[in-house]
XYZ file of C-alpha atoms in Angstrom:
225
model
C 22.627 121.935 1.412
C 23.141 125.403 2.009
C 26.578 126.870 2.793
C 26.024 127.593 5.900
C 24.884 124.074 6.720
C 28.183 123.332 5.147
C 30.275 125.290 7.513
C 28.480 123.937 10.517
C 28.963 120.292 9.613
C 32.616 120.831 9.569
C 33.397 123.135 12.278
C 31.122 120.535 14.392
C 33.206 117.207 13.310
C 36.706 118.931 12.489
C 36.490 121.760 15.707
C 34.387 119.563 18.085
C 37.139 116.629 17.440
C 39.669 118.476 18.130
C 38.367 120.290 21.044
C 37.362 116.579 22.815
C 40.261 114.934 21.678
C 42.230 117.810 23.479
C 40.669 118.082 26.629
C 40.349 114.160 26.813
C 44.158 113.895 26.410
C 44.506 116.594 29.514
C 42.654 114.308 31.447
C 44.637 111.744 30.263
C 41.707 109.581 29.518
C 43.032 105.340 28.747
C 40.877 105.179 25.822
C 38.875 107.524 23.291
C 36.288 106.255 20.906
C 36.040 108.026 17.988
C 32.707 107.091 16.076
C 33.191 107.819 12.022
C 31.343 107.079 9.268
C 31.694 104.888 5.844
C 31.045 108.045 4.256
C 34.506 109.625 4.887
C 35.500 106.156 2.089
C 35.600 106.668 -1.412
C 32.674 104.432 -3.101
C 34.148 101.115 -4.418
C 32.485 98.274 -6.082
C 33.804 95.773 -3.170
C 34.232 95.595 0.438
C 35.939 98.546 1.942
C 38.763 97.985 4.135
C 40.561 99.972 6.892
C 43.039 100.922 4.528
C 41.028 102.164 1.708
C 41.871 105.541 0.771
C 39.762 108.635 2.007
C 38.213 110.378 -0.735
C 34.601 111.092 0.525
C 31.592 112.272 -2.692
C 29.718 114.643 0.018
C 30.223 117.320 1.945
C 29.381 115.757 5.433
C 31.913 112.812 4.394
C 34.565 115.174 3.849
C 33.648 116.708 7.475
C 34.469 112.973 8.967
C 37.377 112.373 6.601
C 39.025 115.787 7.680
C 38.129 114.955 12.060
C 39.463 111.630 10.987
C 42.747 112.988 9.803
C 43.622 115.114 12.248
C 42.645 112.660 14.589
C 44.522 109.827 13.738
C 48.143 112.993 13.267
C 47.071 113.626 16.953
C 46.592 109.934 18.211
C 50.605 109.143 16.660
C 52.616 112.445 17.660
C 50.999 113.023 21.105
C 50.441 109.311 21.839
C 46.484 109.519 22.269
C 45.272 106.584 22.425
C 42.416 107.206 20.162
C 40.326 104.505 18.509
C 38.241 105.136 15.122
C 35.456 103.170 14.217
C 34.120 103.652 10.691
C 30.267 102.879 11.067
C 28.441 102.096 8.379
C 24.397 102.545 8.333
C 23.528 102.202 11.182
C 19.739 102.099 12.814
C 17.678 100.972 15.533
C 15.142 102.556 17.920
C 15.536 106.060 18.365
C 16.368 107.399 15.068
C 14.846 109.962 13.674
C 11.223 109.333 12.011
C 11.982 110.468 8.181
C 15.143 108.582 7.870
C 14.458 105.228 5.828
C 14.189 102.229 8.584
C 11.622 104.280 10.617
C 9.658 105.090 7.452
C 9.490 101.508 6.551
C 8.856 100.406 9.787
C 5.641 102.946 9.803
C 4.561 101.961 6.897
C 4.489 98.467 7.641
C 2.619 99.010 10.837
C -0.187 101.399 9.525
C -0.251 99.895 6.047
C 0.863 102.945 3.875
C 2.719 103.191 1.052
C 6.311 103.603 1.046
C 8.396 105.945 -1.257
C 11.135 104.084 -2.407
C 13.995 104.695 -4.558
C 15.250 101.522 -6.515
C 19.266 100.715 -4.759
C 21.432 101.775 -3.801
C 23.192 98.889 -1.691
C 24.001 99.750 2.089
C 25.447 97.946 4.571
C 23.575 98.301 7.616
C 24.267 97.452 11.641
C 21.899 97.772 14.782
C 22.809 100.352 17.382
C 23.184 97.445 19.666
C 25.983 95.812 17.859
C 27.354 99.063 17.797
C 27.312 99.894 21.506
C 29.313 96.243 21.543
C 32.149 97.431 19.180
C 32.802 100.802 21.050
C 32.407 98.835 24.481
C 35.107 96.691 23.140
C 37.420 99.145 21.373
C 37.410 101.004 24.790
C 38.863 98.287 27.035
C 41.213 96.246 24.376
C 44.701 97.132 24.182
C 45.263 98.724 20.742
C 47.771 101.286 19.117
C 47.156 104.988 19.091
C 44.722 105.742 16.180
C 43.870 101.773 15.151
C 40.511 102.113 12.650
C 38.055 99.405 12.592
C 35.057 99.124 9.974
C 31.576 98.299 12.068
C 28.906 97.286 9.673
C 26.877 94.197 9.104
C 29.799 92.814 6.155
C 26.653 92.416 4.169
C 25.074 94.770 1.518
C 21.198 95.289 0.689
C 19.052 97.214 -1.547
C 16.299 99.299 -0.302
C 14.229 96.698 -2.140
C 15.443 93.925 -0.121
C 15.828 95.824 3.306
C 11.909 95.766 2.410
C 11.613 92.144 1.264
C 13.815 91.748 4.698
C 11.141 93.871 7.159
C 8.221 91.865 5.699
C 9.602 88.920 6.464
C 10.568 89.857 9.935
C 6.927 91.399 10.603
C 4.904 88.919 8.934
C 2.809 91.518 7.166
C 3.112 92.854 3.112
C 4.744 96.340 2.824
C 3.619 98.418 -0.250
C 5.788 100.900 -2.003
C 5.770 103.301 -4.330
C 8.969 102.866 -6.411
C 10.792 105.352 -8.306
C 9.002 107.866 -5.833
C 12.267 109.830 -5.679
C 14.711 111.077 -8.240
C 18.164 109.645 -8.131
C 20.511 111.556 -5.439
C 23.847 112.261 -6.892
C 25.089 111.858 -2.835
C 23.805 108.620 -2.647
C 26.333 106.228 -3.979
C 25.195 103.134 -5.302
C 26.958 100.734 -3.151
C 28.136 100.054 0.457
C 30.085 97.018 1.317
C 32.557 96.628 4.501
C 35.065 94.658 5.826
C 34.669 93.775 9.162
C 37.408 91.034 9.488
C 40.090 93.637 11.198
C 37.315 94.099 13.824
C 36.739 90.256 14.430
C 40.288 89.597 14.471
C 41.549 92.189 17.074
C 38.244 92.906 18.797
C 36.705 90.052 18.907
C 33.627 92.002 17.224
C 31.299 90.554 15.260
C 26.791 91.730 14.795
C 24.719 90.025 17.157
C 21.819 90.734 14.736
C 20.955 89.563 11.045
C 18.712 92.492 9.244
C 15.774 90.411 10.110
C 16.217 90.252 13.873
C 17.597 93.558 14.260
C 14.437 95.250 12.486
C 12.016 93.097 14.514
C 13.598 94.056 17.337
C 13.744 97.547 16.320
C 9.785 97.597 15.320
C 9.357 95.702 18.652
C 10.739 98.458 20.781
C 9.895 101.517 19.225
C 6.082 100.235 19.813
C 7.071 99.961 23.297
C 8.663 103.582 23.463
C 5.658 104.806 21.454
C 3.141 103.094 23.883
C-alpha cells in the first residue's frame, strides 16, 4: 500500500466515524450500528473474544481499531448508544469479483484453475447472517458501546473453503497451489467467539459454509443472468 492509500483508509474509518457518530447523536438516533472488523484483534492461536486486546498487524486494522476507540470513549461519556460488531470474513453475493469466494466460485462454474495459497484459517459468515446481527443489535436494549464478535465460530483453510464449495456445487474445483507468495498481512489464523452474541442477542448463522456458498453461487447466477 502506498501512503496515501494509508491516509485515506484512516481518515475514512477514524474521520467518517466520528463525523456519523456525531451527527447521529444530534439527531438523537435510539441505536447506531457500528460494523468493525476482526482485523482491528491481535492474531491469537484461539477464539477471539470481545475482550481481547486491540493490537491490529495492518494498516487498515489499525484504521478500525482507532474508529473503534474513539467510538466506544464517545458511546460512555456522551451516552451514545452505539453498538460495535466485530465481523469477521464475511461474503456473499455482491462482493467484489477478485476477492477469494467470487474467484472460487468462478472457477468452479467455468472450470478454471484457481490460485491458491496454502492457509491461512478464516472464519467466515454470509452477508445474510450479518444483516440478522445488525437487525438485532439495533432493536435490543444494550449499554452504550456493547461489542459483539459476528463470525461463523468456525475456522477454515482456503483448502477446505474449497473442499467445502465442491461439495456444495457438486462439481471438482482445480487449483493451483502455492500460486502466491506468503502475505506477511495475512495472519495465519482466524477464530471467534460468538457466544456474547448468542447470549444477549439471541444471534446465531443461519448458514453452514456449505449452504451459504450454494446460496451465494445460486444468486450471483441469477444477478449475472
Amino acid at each position: 500500500t502506498t501512503p496515501a492509500q494509508r491516509l485515506e483508509s484512516l481518515q475514512t474509518s477514524v474521520i467518517g466515524t466520528a463525523a456519523l457518530a456525531e451527527a447521529a447523536a444530534a439527531c438523537q438516533v435510539q441505536r447506531f450500528v457500528f460494523t468493525s472488523s476482526f482485523l482491528a484483534y491481535r492474531p491469537q492461536r484461539r477464539a477471539l473474544v470481545e475482550s481481547d486486546p486491540l493490537e491490529p498487524h495492518s494498516h487498515r486494522g489499525a484504521a478500525k481499531a482507532a474508529a473503534a476507540i474513539w467510538l466506544r470513549q464517545f458511546a460512555v461519556s456522551q451516552s451514545f448508544p452505539a453498538v460495535k460488531l466485530r465481523i469477521f470474513s464475511i461474503y456473499g453475493p455482491g462482493e467484489p469479483e477478485h476477492r477469494f469466494i467470487p474467484a472460487l466460485l468462478r472457477a468452479a462454474r467455468h472450470g478454471t484453475t484457481l490460485p491458491l495459497r496454502p492457509g491461512p484459517f478464516h472464519d467466515f459468515v454470509h452477508v445474510d447472517d450479518v444483516v440478522d446481527a445488525a437487525l438485532l443489535a439495533a432493536s435490543t436494549p444494550l449499554a452504550p458501546g456493547s461489542v459483539f464478535n459476528i463470525a461463523g465460530g468456525q475456522a477454515f483453510s482456503n483448502e477446505q473453503v474449497v473442499q467445502a464449495a465442491s461439495q456444495a456445487l457438486g462439481r471438482p474445483i482445480h487449483v493451483n497451489l502455492h500460486a502466491y507468495p506468503p502475505s506477511p498481512a495475512d495472519s495465519p489464523f482466524w477464530l471467534a467467539d460468538i457466544s456474547a452474541a448468542a447470549t444477549t442477542l439471541g444471534w446465531k448463522p443461519h448458514h453452514t459454509l456449505e449452504s451459504g456458498l450454494r446460496q451465494t453461487e445460486e444468486e450471483s447466477c441469477l444477478i449475472s443472468a
